[in-house]
Amino acid sequence: MNIPFLKFDKMHNDVHSQLYQAFDDVIKSHWFVMGKKLSQFEDEYASFSTTKFCIGVANGLDALILSLKALGIHDGDEVIVPSNTYIASWLAVSAVGATPIPVEPNINTYNINPSLIEAKITSRTKAIMPVHLYGQACEMDEIISIAKKHNLFVVEDNAQSQGAMCKNKITGSFGNINATSFYPGKNLGALGDAGGITTNEEQLFEKVKLLRNYGSKEKYYNLEKGMNSRLDELQAALLSVKLPKLIEWNSERNKIAEKYTEQLQNIGDVKLPQLAKNCTSVFHLYVIRTLKRNELQEHLNKLGIGTLIHYPVPPHLQNAFQELNYKKGDFPIAETIAETALSIPIYPGLTDEEIIYITNSIKKFY
Ligand SMILES: *Cc1c(COP(=O)(O)O)cnc(C)c1O
Protein backbone atom coordinates (compact mmCIF):
# COMPACT_ATOMS: atom_id res chain seq x y z
CA MET A 1 0.00 0.00 0.00
CA ASN A 2 1.18 3.54 -0.68
CA ILE A 3 -0.10 6.18 1.73
CA PRO A 4 1.40 9.66 1.32
CA PHE A 5 1.67 11.90 4.38
CA LEU A 6 -0.96 14.28 2.99
CA LYS A 7 -3.51 14.00 0.20
CA PHE A 8 -5.90 16.72 -0.97
CA ASP A 9 -8.06 14.48 -3.19
CA LYS A 10 -11.08 14.06 -0.91
CA MET A 11 -11.21 17.72 0.12
CA HIS A 12 -10.83 18.99 -3.42
CA ASN A 13 -13.32 16.48 -4.82
CA ASP A 14 -15.87 17.66 -2.25
CA VAL A 15 -15.79 21.18 -3.71
CA HIS A 16 -14.37 20.62 -7.18
CA SER A 17 -16.96 22.42 -9.29
CA GLN A 18 -17.31 25.32 -6.82
CA LEU A 19 -13.52 25.90 -6.95
CA TYR A 20 -13.68 26.13 -10.76
CA GLN A 21 -16.70 28.42 -10.50
CA ALA A 22 -14.80 30.69 -8.09
CA PHE A 23 -11.89 30.88 -10.53
CA ASP A 24 -14.28 31.71 -13.35
CA ASP A 25 -15.98 34.42 -11.28
CA VAL A 26 -12.66 36.07 -10.46
CA ILE A 27 -11.29 35.98 -14.00
CA LYS A 28 -14.52 37.45 -15.33
CA SER A 29 -14.64 40.14 -12.64
CA HIS A 30 -11.37 41.70 -13.92
CA TRP A 31 -10.59 42.60 -10.28
CA PHE A 32 -7.77 40.67 -8.60
CA VAL A 33 -6.65 42.48 -5.45
CA MET A 34 -8.67 44.12 -2.63
CA GLY A 35 -12.16 43.54 -3.92
CA LYS A 36 -15.48 41.93 -3.06
CA LYS A 37 -14.21 38.36 -2.80
CA LEU A 38 -11.80 39.44 -0.08
CA SER A 39 -14.37 41.33 1.96
CA GLN A 40 -16.81 38.45 1.62
CA PHE A 41 -14.27 35.94 2.90
CA GLU A 42 -13.25 38.29 5.72
CA ASP A 43 -16.89 38.52 6.86
CA GLU A 44 -17.30 34.75 6.68
CA TYR A 45 -14.09 33.97 8.56
CA ALA A 46 -14.88 36.57 11.25
CA SER A 47 -18.25 34.93 11.70
CA PHE A 48 -16.67 31.44 11.86
CA SER A 49 -14.25 32.79 14.49
CA THR A 50 -17.00 34.59 16.44
CA THR A 51 -14.95 37.78 16.23
CA LYS A 52 -16.07 41.21 15.06
CA PHE A 53 -13.32 41.53 12.47
CA CYS A 54 -11.11 39.52 10.13
CA ILE A 55 -8.40 40.91 7.87
CA GLY A 56 -7.04 38.74 5.07
CA VAL A 57 -3.28 38.96 4.57
CA ALA A 58 -0.62 37.31 2.42
CA ASN A 59 0.43 34.46 4.73
CA GLY A 60 0.56 33.29 8.34
CA LEU A 61 3.95 34.79 9.16
CA ASP A 62 2.78 38.23 7.97
CA ALA A 63 -0.41 37.77 10.01
CA LEU A 64 1.73 37.33 13.15
CA ILE A 65 4.05 40.23 12.27
CA LEU A 66 1.15 42.60 11.48
CA SER A 67 -0.59 41.61 14.73
CA LEU A 68 2.51 42.45 16.78
CA LYS A 69 3.02 45.70 14.84
CA ALA A 70 -0.59 46.73 15.41
CA LEU A 71 -0.02 46.30 19.16
CA GLY A 72 3.03 48.57 18.90
CA ILE A 73 5.48 45.85 19.95
CA HIS A 74 9.02 46.87 18.95
CA ASP A 75 12.76 46.83 19.73
CA GLY A 76 13.60 45.96 23.28
CA ASP A 77 10.23 44.33 24.04
CA GLU A 78 9.83 40.70 25.01
CA VAL A 79 7.15 38.25 23.89
CA ILE A 80 6.53 34.89 25.60
CA VAL A 81 6.45 32.03 23.07
CA PRO A 82 6.48 28.24 23.37
CA SER A 83 9.91 26.59 23.13
CA ASN A 84 8.57 23.91 20.77
CA THR A 85 6.68 25.83 18.11
CA TYR A 86 7.18 26.15 14.36
CA ILE A 87 9.85 28.80 13.85
CA ALA A 88 7.36 31.31 12.34
CA SER A 89 6.10 32.24 15.83
CA TRP A 90 9.62 33.24 16.90
CA LEU A 91 10.47 34.88 13.56
CA ALA A 92 7.45 37.18 13.86
CA VAL A 93 8.67 38.39 17.26
CA SER A 94 12.20 39.07 16.02
CA ALA A 95 10.84 40.68 12.82
CA VAL A 96 9.41 43.56 14.90
CA GLY A 97 12.67 43.87 16.84
CA ALA A 98 11.42 42.14 20.00
CA THR A 99 12.92 39.09 21.71
CA PRO A 100 11.13 35.72 21.88
CA ILE A 101 11.17 34.38 25.46
CA PRO A 102 10.65 30.62 25.36
CA VAL A 103 8.46 28.72 27.80
CA GLU A 104 8.42 24.92 27.84
CA PRO A 105 5.33 22.91 26.84
CA ASN A 106 3.45 20.19 28.66
CA ILE A 107 5.01 16.97 27.31
CA ASN A 108 1.61 15.26 26.96
CA THR A 109 -0.38 17.99 25.17
CA TYR A 110 2.65 19.57 23.42
CA ASN A 111 1.18 23.02 24.24
CA ILE A 112 2.74 25.81 26.31
CA ASN A 113 2.59 25.05 30.05
CA PRO A 114 0.73 27.99 31.64
CA SER A 115 2.25 27.34 35.07
CA LEU A 116 5.74 28.14 33.71
CA ILE A 117 4.82 31.49 32.14
CA GLU A 118 4.89 33.85 35.13
CA ALA A 119 8.53 33.04 35.96
CA LYS A 120 9.53 34.42 32.54
CA ILE A 121 7.69 37.75 32.79
CA THR A 122 9.92 40.83 33.16
CA SER A 123 9.39 44.59 32.94
CA ARG A 124 10.01 44.29 29.18
CA THR A 125 7.36 41.64 28.54
CA LYS A 126 4.57 42.98 26.32
CA ALA A 127 2.67 39.93 25.15
CA ILE A 128 2.09 36.20 25.39
CA MET A 129 1.85 34.25 22.13
CA PRO A 130 0.16 30.90 22.76
CA VAL A 131 0.46 28.53 19.78
CA HIS A 132 -2.32 25.96 19.45
CA LEU A 133 0.09 23.32 18.24
CA TYR A 134 -0.83 20.33 16.07
CA GLY A 135 -4.50 21.42 16.23
CA GLN A 136 -5.13 21.46 19.97
CA ALA A 137 -6.35 24.60 21.78
CA CYS A 138 -4.03 25.86 24.53
CA GLU A 139 -5.33 26.21 28.09
CA MET A 140 -6.59 29.73 27.43
CA ASP A 141 -8.28 30.48 30.78
CA GLU A 142 -4.97 30.25 32.59
CA ILE A 143 -3.13 32.20 29.89
CA ILE A 144 -5.70 35.00 29.74
CA SER A 145 -5.74 35.40 33.50
CA ILE A 146 -1.93 35.63 33.66
CA ALA A 147 -2.04 38.22 30.86
CA LYS A 148 -4.69 40.25 32.73
CA LYS A 149 -2.78 40.11 35.99
CA HIS A 150 0.43 41.41 34.36
CA ASN A 151 -1.24 43.74 31.86
CA LEU A 152 0.04 41.87 28.79
CA PHE A 153 -1.43 41.45 25.33
CA VAL A 154 -2.34 38.00 24.03
CA VAL A 155 -1.68 37.12 20.39
CA GLU A 156 -2.82 33.63 19.42
CA ASP A 157 -0.90 31.76 16.75
CA ASN A 158 -3.88 29.87 15.36
CA ALA A 159 -2.22 28.59 12.18
CA GLN A 160 -2.75 24.91 13.00
CA SER A 161 -6.04 24.89 14.85
CA GLN A 162 -8.88 26.60 12.96
CA GLY A 163 -12.03 25.41 14.72
CA ALA A 164 -10.52 24.06 17.96
CA MET A 165 -12.20 24.99 21.23
CA CYS A 166 -11.25 25.74 24.79
CA LYS A 167 -14.27 25.68 27.12
CA ASN A 168 -16.54 25.91 24.05
CA LYS A 169 -14.89 29.09 22.83
CA ILE A 170 -13.13 28.94 19.48
CA THR A 171 -9.40 29.55 19.01
CA GLY A 172 -8.64 32.85 17.35
CA SER A 173 -11.22 34.61 19.53
CA PHE A 174 -9.34 34.77 22.85
CA GLY A 175 -6.45 37.13 22.26
CA ASN A 176 -6.42 40.88 21.61
CA ILE A 177 -5.46 40.06 18.05
CA ASN A 178 -4.85 36.65 16.52
CA ALA A 179 -3.13 35.25 13.48
CA THR A 180 -3.81 32.25 11.29
CA SER A 181 -2.39 30.72 8.13
CA PHE A 182 -4.23 29.36 5.11
CA TYR A 183 -1.12 27.68 3.73
CA PRO A 184 -2.34 24.76 1.56
CA GLY A 185 -1.54 22.09 4.15
CA LYS A 186 -3.39 23.78 7.04
CA ASN A 187 -6.89 22.56 8.00
CA LEU A 188 -8.34 25.44 5.98
CA GLY A 189 -5.89 25.86 3.12
CA ALA A 190 -5.86 28.06 0.04
CA LEU A 191 -4.31 26.90 -3.23
CA GLY A 192 -1.29 29.04 -2.50
CA ASP A 193 -0.12 31.32 0.31
CA ALA A 194 -2.72 33.13 2.41
CA GLY A 195 -3.24 34.22 6.00
CA GLY A 196 -5.70 36.00 8.25
CA ILE A 197 -6.05 38.05 11.41
CA THR A 198 -9.03 38.05 13.79
CA THR A 199 -9.84 40.60 16.48
CA ASN A 200 -12.70 42.21 18.38
CA GLU A 201 -10.86 45.52 18.76
CA GLU A 202 -11.80 48.07 16.13
CA GLN A 203 -8.65 50.13 16.60
CA LEU A 204 -6.41 47.11 15.90
CA PHE A 205 -8.58 46.18 12.93
CA GLU A 206 -8.16 49.66 11.43
CA LYS A 207 -4.43 49.64 12.08
CA VAL A 208 -3.86 46.25 10.39
CA LYS A 209 -5.99 47.30 7.40
CA LEU A 210 -3.59 50.20 6.87
CA LEU A 211 -0.43 48.21 7.52
CA ARG A 212 -1.24 45.38 5.10
CA ASN A 213 -1.74 47.84 2.24
CA TYR A 214 1.25 50.21 2.21
CA GLY A 215 -0.11 52.15 5.16
CA SER A 216 -2.70 53.58 2.84
CA LYS A 217 -6.46 53.98 3.05
CA GLU A 218 -6.82 56.18 0.03
CA LYS A 219 -4.65 55.23 -2.94
CA TYR A 220 -1.31 57.12 -3.09
CA TYR A 221 -1.81 58.73 0.35
CA ASN A 222 0.28 56.89 2.95
CA LEU A 223 -0.44 57.36 6.64
CA GLU A 224 2.07 54.77 7.89
CA LYS A 225 5.09 52.79 6.70
CA GLY A 226 3.08 49.73 5.79
CA MET A 227 3.82 46.52 3.93
CA ASN A 228 2.26 44.81 0.94
CA SER A 229 0.56 41.84 2.56
CA ARG A 230 -2.79 41.48 0.84
CA LEU A 231 -4.87 38.34 0.36
CA ASP A 232 -5.74 38.28 -3.34
CA GLU A 233 -9.24 37.86 -4.74
CA LEU A 234 -8.63 34.40 -6.19
CA GLN A 235 -7.34 32.88 -2.93
CA ALA A 236 -10.13 34.61 -0.98
CA ALA A 237 -12.75 33.18 -3.36
CA LEU A 238 -11.27 29.67 -3.08
CA LEU A 239 -11.20 29.96 0.73
CA SER A 240 -14.88 30.98 0.73
CA VAL A 241 -15.64 27.75 -1.11
CA LYS A 242 -13.70 25.61 1.39
CA LEU A 243 -14.72 27.31 4.66
CA PRO A 244 -18.27 25.82 4.82
CA LYS A 245 -16.70 22.33 4.72
CA LEU A 246 -14.17 22.97 7.48
CA ILE A 247 -16.28 21.70 10.39
CA GLU A 248 -17.04 18.46 8.53
CA TRP A 249 -13.38 18.00 7.54
CA ASN A 250 -12.25 18.68 11.12
CA SER A 251 -14.67 16.09 12.46
CA GLU A 252 -13.34 13.56 9.95
CA ARG A 253 -9.84 14.26 11.28
CA ASN A 254 -11.18 13.69 14.81
CA LYS A 255 -12.64 10.32 13.85
CA ILE A 256 -9.31 9.23 12.38
CA ALA A 257 -7.54 10.40 15.56
CA GLU A 258 -9.97 8.35 17.68
CA LYS A 259 -9.18 5.26 15.63
CA TYR A 260 -5.44 5.82 15.99
CA THR A 261 -5.81 6.32 19.73
CA GLU A 262 -7.85 3.13 20.02
CA GLN A 263 -5.48 1.02 17.90
CA LEU A 264 -2.21 2.31 19.31
CA GLN A 265 -2.76 1.74 23.05
CA ASN A 266 0.20 0.09 24.82
CA ILE A 267 2.41 -0.48 21.79
CA GLY A 268 6.11 -0.52 22.72
CA ASP A 269 7.11 2.86 24.16
CA VAL A 270 4.70 4.78 21.88
CA LYS A 271 3.20 7.87 23.53
CA LEU A 272 -0.03 9.22 22.08
CA PRO A 273 -1.23 12.84 22.01
CA GLN A 274 -3.36 13.82 25.00
CA LEU A 275 -5.99 16.52 25.30
CA ALA A 276 -5.95 19.02 28.14
CA LYS A 277 -9.12 19.35 30.20
CA ASN A 278 -11.78 21.43 28.38
CA CYS A 279 -9.66 21.66 25.22
CA THR A 280 -10.44 20.12 21.85
CA SER A 281 -8.21 19.46 18.87
CA VAL A 282 -8.85 19.69 15.15
CA PHE A 283 -5.94 17.28 14.62
CA HIS A 284 -3.98 19.26 12.10
CA LEU A 285 -1.37 16.60 12.92
CA TYR A 286 -1.41 13.33 14.85
CA VAL A 287 1.94 13.28 16.62
CA ILE A 288 3.16 10.17 18.44
CA ARG A 289 6.44 9.90 20.35
CA THR A 290 8.94 7.07 20.62
CA LEU A 291 12.64 6.71 21.47
CA LYS A 292 12.97 4.65 18.27
CA ARG A 293 11.56 7.45 16.12
CA ASN A 294 14.09 7.36 13.28
CA GLU A 295 13.92 3.56 12.99
CA LEU A 296 10.11 3.62 13.05
CA GLN A 297 10.02 6.30 10.37
CA GLU A 298 12.38 4.23 8.21
CA HIS A 299 10.26 1.09 8.76
CA LEU A 300 7.03 2.90 7.79
CA ASN A 301 8.71 4.47 4.79
CA LYS A 302 9.69 1.00 3.51
CA LEU A 303 6.05 -0.05 3.84
CA GLY A 304 4.93 2.92 1.74
CA ILE A 305 3.68 5.11 4.62
CA GLY A 306 4.66 8.78 4.54
CA THR A 307 5.48 10.45 7.87
CA LEU A 308 7.05 13.77 8.86
CA ILE A 309 8.81 15.21 11.90
CA HIS A 310 7.27 18.35 13.43
CA TYR A 311 9.87 19.68 14.07
CA PRO A 312 13.36 18.18 13.93
CA VAL A 313 15.16 21.25 15.40
CA PRO A 314 13.54 23.50 18.04
CA PRO A 315 13.85 27.26 17.36
CA HIS A 316 16.42 27.85 20.15
CA LEU A 317 18.87 25.47 18.43
CA GLN A 318 18.40 26.91 14.93
CA ASN A 319 21.24 28.85 13.31
CA ALA A 320 18.76 31.66 12.71
CA PHE A 321 18.58 32.32 16.49
CA GLN A 322 22.30 32.01 17.29
CA GLU A 323 22.29 35.53 18.71
CA LEU A 324 20.17 34.39 21.67
CA ASN A 325 23.06 32.13 22.77
CA TYR A 326 20.98 29.13 23.71
CA LYS A 327 22.57 25.68 23.80
CA LYS A 328 21.45 22.08 23.85
CA GLY A 329 19.88 21.30 27.21
CA ASP A 330 18.33 24.76 27.73
CA PHE A 331 14.80 23.59 26.82
CA PRO A 332 14.84 19.84 27.43
CA ILE A 333 11.11 19.24 26.81
CA ALA A 334 11.22 20.95 23.41
CA GLU A 335 14.38 18.97 22.63
CA THR A 336 12.79 15.67 23.70
CA ILE A 337 9.81 16.36 21.44
CA ALA A 338 12.15 17.18 18.54
CA GLU A 339 14.03 13.90 19.09
CA THR A 340 11.01 11.63 19.54
CA ALA A 341 8.03 13.08 17.63
CA LEU A 342 6.63 11.46 14.50
CA SER A 343 3.54 12.69 12.62
CA ILE A 344 1.54 9.96 10.92
CA PRO A 345 -0.93 10.60 8.07
CA ILE A 346 -4.21 12.33 9.01
CA TYR A 347 -6.50 14.02 6.49
CA PRO A 348 -10.08 13.83 5.21
CA GLY A 349 -10.27 10.85 2.89
CA LEU A 350 -7.88 8.56 4.79
CA THR A 351 -9.78 5.23 4.72
CA ASP A 352 -10.34 2.70 7.51
CA GLU A 353 -8.30 0.20 5.53
CA GLU A 354 -5.41 2.66 5.36
CA ILE A 355 -5.70 3.46 9.08
CA ILE A 356 -5.49 -0.25 9.94
CA TYR A 357 -2.56 -0.73 7.56
CA ILE A 358 -0.75 2.15 9.33
CA THR A 359 -1.49 0.95 12.88
CA ASN A 360 -0.64 -2.69 11.99
CA SER A 361 2.62 -1.53 10.45
CA ILE A 362 3.47 0.31 13.69
CA LYS A 363 2.57 -2.79 15.75
CA LYS A 364 4.72 -4.97 13.48
CA PHE A 365 7.71 -2.70 14.18
CA TYR A 366 7.48 -3.32 17.92
C1 LIG B 1 2.18 27.46 9.19
C2 LIG B 1 2.48 28.16 10.46
C3 LIG B 1 2.78 29.52 10.50
C4 LIG B 1 3.09 30.35 9.30
O1 LIG B 1 2.20 30.31 8.28
P1 LIG B 1 2.64 30.62 6.77
O2 LIG B 1 1.36 30.85 6.06
O3 LIG B 1 3.39 29.44 6.28
O4 LIG B 1 3.51 31.84 6.78
C5 LIG B 1 2.90 30.14 11.74
N1 LIG B 1 2.79 29.44 12.88
C6 LIG B 1 2.53 28.12 12.88
C7 LIG B 1 2.39 27.42 14.18
C8 LIG B 1 2.38 27.43 11.67
O5 LIG B 1 2.14 26.11 11.70
XYZ file of C-alpha atoms and ligand atoms in Angstrom:
381
model
C 0.000 0.000 0.000
C 1.178 3.537 -0.681
C -0.095 6.179 1.730
C 1.395 9.659 1.316
C 1.672 11.902 4.378
C -0.959 14.282 2.993
C -3.505 14.003 0.195
C -5.903 16.722 -0.966
C -8.060 14.478 -3.185
C -11.085 14.056 -0.910
C -11.209 17.721 0.124
C -10.830 18.989 -3.421
C -13.319 16.477 -4.824
C -15.872 17.660 -2.247
C -15.789 21.177 -3.714
C -14.371 20.616 -7.182
C -16.963 22.421 -9.293
C -17.307 25.319 -6.821
C -13.525 25.897 -6.947
C -13.681 26.134 -10.756
C -16.696 28.417 -10.502
C -14.798 30.690 -8.094
C -11.893 30.881 -10.533
C -14.276 31.708 -13.345
C -15.976 34.425 -11.277
C -12.656 36.068 -10.461
C -11.294 35.979 -13.997
C -14.524 37.455 -15.332
C -14.643 40.140 -12.639
C -11.366 41.699 -13.918
C -10.588 42.599 -10.283
C -7.775 40.675 -8.595
C -6.649 42.475 -5.448
C -8.671 44.121 -2.630
C -12.161 43.535 -3.915
C -15.483 41.930 -3.062
C -14.206 38.355 -2.797
C -11.802 39.444 -0.082
C -14.370 41.331 1.960
C -16.811 38.448 1.617
C -14.266 35.936 2.904
C -13.246 38.288 5.721
C -16.891 38.519 6.855
C -17.300 34.752 6.680
C -14.091 33.971 8.556
C -14.880 36.570 11.247
C -18.254 34.925 11.695
C -16.668 31.438 11.855
C -14.252 32.786 14.489
C -17.001 34.585 16.438
C -14.954 37.782 16.234
C -16.066 41.213 15.061
C -13.317 41.527 12.471
C -11.113 39.524 10.133
C -8.405 40.906 7.866
C -7.045 38.735 5.066
C -3.283 38.965 4.573
C -0.620 37.313 2.422
C 0.432 34.460 4.732
C 0.562 33.292 8.342
C 3.953 34.789 9.157
C 2.784 38.226 7.971
C -0.411 37.770 10.008
C 1.727 37.330 13.148
C 4.049 40.233 12.268
C 1.148 42.595 11.484
C -0.595 41.613 14.734
C 2.513 42.452 16.780
C 3.018 45.704 14.841
C -0.586 46.730 15.409
C -0.021 46.302 19.158
C 3.026 48.570 18.904
C 5.484 45.848 19.946
C 9.015 46.872 18.952
C 12.763 46.829 19.727
C 13.597 45.960 23.276
C 10.230 44.335 24.037
C 9.828 40.697 25.008
C 7.146 38.251 23.894
C 6.526 34.893 25.600
C 6.450 32.029 23.072
C 6.478 28.237 23.366
C 9.908 26.589 23.134
C 8.569 23.907 20.773
C 6.680 25.830 18.108
C 7.178 26.146 14.357
C 9.845 28.798 13.852
C 7.364 31.308 12.337
C 6.099 32.244 15.825
C 9.621 33.243 16.895
C 10.469 34.884 13.558
C 7.454 37.185 13.859
C 8.672 38.391 17.262
C 12.195 39.066 16.024
C 10.845 40.676 12.824
C 9.410 43.557 14.897
C 12.672 43.866 16.840
C 11.416 42.139 19.999
C 12.920 39.092 21.714
C 11.133 35.722 21.885
C 11.173 34.381 25.456
C 10.650 30.621 25.365
C 8.457 28.717 27.803
C 8.418 24.916 27.843
C 5.333 22.906 26.837
C 3.454 20.192 28.662
C 5.008 16.971 27.315
C 1.605 15.263 26.956
C -0.381 17.994 25.174
C 2.647 19.572 23.417
C 1.175 23.017 24.243
C 2.739 25.813 26.315
C 2.592 25.046 30.051
C 0.729 27.992 31.635
C 2.246 27.343 35.065
C 5.739 28.141 33.709
C 4.815 31.490 32.139
C 4.890 33.845 35.130
C 8.531 33.037 35.960
C 9.526 34.423 32.540
C 7.689 37.749 32.786
C 9.919 40.832 33.157
C 9.393 44.591 32.944
C 10.012 44.289 29.178
C 7.363 41.639 28.539
C 4.571 42.985 26.319
C 2.665 39.932 25.147
C 2.086 36.196 25.389
C 1.850 34.252 22.127
C 0.162 30.895 22.756
C 0.461 28.532 19.777
C -2.324 25.958 19.450
C 0.086 23.322 18.243
C -0.828 20.328 16.067
C -4.502 21.418 16.229
C -5.134 21.463 19.971
C -6.347 24.597 21.780
C -4.032 25.861 24.530
C -5.325 26.214 28.091
C -6.586 29.727 27.426
C -8.276 30.479 30.782
C -4.972 30.250 32.588
C -3.127 32.198 29.886
C -5.702 34.996 29.735
C -5.736 35.400 33.505
C -1.929 35.633 33.661
C -2.039 38.216 30.859
C -4.688 40.253 32.725
C -2.781 40.107 35.990
C 0.426 41.408 34.357
C -1.241 43.737 31.858
C 0.038 41.871 28.790
C -1.434 41.453 25.329
C -2.345 38.001 24.028
C -1.676 37.116 20.388
C -2.818 33.633 19.424
C -0.904 31.758 16.752
C -3.882 29.868 15.359
C -2.223 28.590 12.178
C -2.753 24.906 13.005
C -6.043 24.889 14.852
C -8.878 26.601 12.964
C -12.027 25.412 14.715
C -10.516 24.060 17.957
C -12.205 24.991 21.234
C -11.254 25.738 24.795
C -14.272 25.680 27.117
C -16.536 25.911 24.048
C -14.893 29.094 22.832
C -13.127 28.943 19.483
C -9.403 29.546 19.011
C -8.644 32.853 17.348
C -11.218 34.608 19.533
C -9.341 34.769 22.853
C -6.451 37.135 22.263
C -6.418 40.882 21.613
C -5.459 40.059 18.047
C -4.854 36.650 16.522
C -3.132 35.248 13.481
C -3.810 32.247 11.291
C -2.393 30.720 8.129
C -4.234 29.362 5.107
C -1.117 27.682 3.727
C -2.344 24.760 1.560
C -1.545 22.086 4.153
C -3.394 23.783 7.043
C -6.892 22.564 7.996
C -8.337 25.442 5.981
C -5.887 25.856 3.118
C -5.857 28.059 0.040
C -4.313 26.902 -3.233
C -1.290 29.044 -2.502
C -0.120 31.316 0.308
C -2.715 33.129 2.415
C -3.243 34.224 6.002
C -5.705 36.000 8.248
C -6.055 38.052 11.414
C -9.028 38.050 13.790
C -9.840 40.598 16.484
C -12.696 42.213 18.377
C -10.857 45.521 18.762
C -11.797 48.067 16.129
C -8.652 50.132 16.599
C -6.414 47.109 15.904
C -8.576 46.181 12.926
C -8.160 49.663 11.433
C -4.429 49.637 12.079
C -3.864 46.251 10.389
C -5.992 47.299 7.403
C -3.588 50.200 6.872
C -0.430 48.211 7.524
C -1.238 45.382 5.097
C -1.736 47.836 2.240
C 1.248 50.210 2.207
C -0.112 52.151 5.164
C -2.701 53.576 2.838
C -6.462 53.985 3.054
C -6.816 56.180 0.032
C -4.651 55.234 -2.942
C -1.313 57.124 -3.092
C -1.813 58.732 0.354
C 0.280 56.889 2.955
C -0.437 57.359 6.638
C 2.074 54.765 7.892
C 5.088 52.792 6.697
C 3.079 49.733 5.788
C 3.816 46.523 3.932
C 2.260 44.807 0.941
C 0.564 41.835 2.556
C -2.792 41.476 0.842
C -4.869 38.343 0.363
C -5.740 38.281 -3.335
C -9.242 37.857 -4.743
C -8.626 34.401 -6.186
C -7.340 32.881 -2.933
C -10.132 34.615 -0.976
C -12.754 33.181 -3.360
C -11.272 29.671 -3.079
C -11.202 29.958 0.729
C -14.885 30.984 0.733
C -15.643 27.750 -1.106
C -13.701 25.614 1.391
C -14.722 27.315 4.663
C -18.266 25.822 4.815
C -16.695 22.331 4.718
C -14.167 22.972 7.484
C -16.284 21.696 10.389
C -17.038 18.464 8.535
C -13.378 18.002 7.544
C -12.254 18.678 11.118
C -14.670 16.090 12.459
C -13.336 13.563 9.955
C -9.837 14.262 11.279
C -11.177 13.689 14.808
C -12.641 10.322 13.847
C -9.307 9.233 12.380
C -7.541 10.404 15.557
C -9.966 8.351 17.676
C -9.183 5.259 15.627
C -5.444 5.821 15.986
C -5.810 6.322 19.726
C -7.855 3.134 20.017
C -5.477 1.018 17.900
C -2.207 2.305 19.307
C -2.757 1.743 23.052
C 0.198 0.087 24.818
C 2.411 -0.480 21.787
C 6.109 -0.521 22.723
C 7.106 2.861 24.155
C 4.698 4.777 21.885
C 3.198 7.873 23.526
C -0.032 9.221 22.078
C -1.226 12.842 22.006
C -3.361 13.823 24.995
C -5.994 16.521 25.303
C -5.947 19.025 28.141
C -9.116 19.345 30.203
C -11.782 21.433 28.382
C -9.662 21.662 25.220
C -10.439 20.118 21.846
C -8.208 19.459 18.868
C -8.854 19.686 15.151
C -5.938 17.281 14.619
C -3.976 19.259 12.098
C -1.374 16.598 12.916
C -1.411 13.329 14.847
C 1.944 13.277 16.616
C 3.163 10.168 18.436
C 6.441 9.902 20.346
C 8.939 7.072 20.621
C 12.636 6.705 21.470
C 12.966 4.649 18.266
C 11.558 7.450 16.125
C 14.085 7.359 13.278
C 13.922 3.558 12.991
C 10.110 3.617 13.053
C 10.022 6.305 10.367
C 12.375 4.228 8.206
C 10.264 1.092 8.759
C 7.031 2.905 7.790
C 8.714 4.472 4.791
C 9.687 0.998 3.509
C 6.048 -0.054 3.841
C 4.926 2.923 1.743
C 3.682 5.109 4.617
C 4.657 8.783 4.538
C 5.481 10.451 7.867
C 7.045 13.772 8.865
C 8.810 15.206 11.905
C 7.270 18.354 13.431
C 9.865 19.680 14.067
C 13.364 18.184 13.935
C 15.159 21.252 15.397
C 13.537 23.501 18.038
C 13.854 27.257 17.357
C 16.420 27.852 20.151
C 18.872 25.472 18.426
C 18.396 26.906 14.930
C 21.239 28.848 13.312
C 18.761 31.662 12.711
C 18.576 32.315 16.490
C 22.295 32.006 17.286
C 22.289 35.531 18.714
C 20.174 34.388 21.670
C 23.063 32.128 22.771
C 20.981 29.129 23.706
C 22.566 25.678 23.804
C 21.450 22.081 23.853
C 19.879 21.303 27.213
C 18.328 24.761 27.729
C 14.800 23.594 26.822
C 14.837 19.837 27.432
C 11.109 19.240 26.812
C 11.220 20.946 23.412
C 14.381 18.969 22.633
C 12.786 15.672 23.696
C 9.806 16.358 21.436
C 12.149 17.180 18.540
C 14.029 13.899 19.087
C 11.007 11.628 19.543
C 8.030 13.077 17.625
C 6.630 11.460 14.504
C 3.545 12.690 12.617
C 1.543 9.957 10.923
C -0.933 10.604 8.074
C -4.206 12.331 9.015
C -6.500 14.021 6.489
C -10.081 13.827 5.208
C -10.269 10.853 2.889
C -7.879 8.556 4.790
C -9.777 5.235 4.721
C -10.343 2.697 7.513
C -8.303 0.203 5.533
C -5.409 2.659 5.359
C -5.695 3.461 9.084
C -5.489 -0.249 9.936
C -2.559 -0.728 7.564
C -0.748 2.145 9.327
C -1.495 0.945 12.882
C -0.642 -2.692 11.991
C 2.619 -1.530 10.453
C 3.468 0.307 13.690
C 2.566 -2.788 15.748
C 4.718 -4.969 13.482
C 7.710 -2.704 14.180
C 7.477 -3.318 17.919
C 2.180 27.461 9.189
C 2.479 28.163 10.464
C 2.779 29.523 10.503
C 3.087 30.352 9.298
O 2.204 30.310 8.276
P 2.645 30.623 6.765
O 1.363 30.846 6.064
O 3.392 29.435 6.283
O 3.513 31.845 6.782
C 2.904 30.135 11.737
N 2.787 29.441 12.879
C 2.526 28.115 12.877
C 2.388 27.415 14.183
C 2.379 27.434 11.674
O 2.140 26.113 11.699
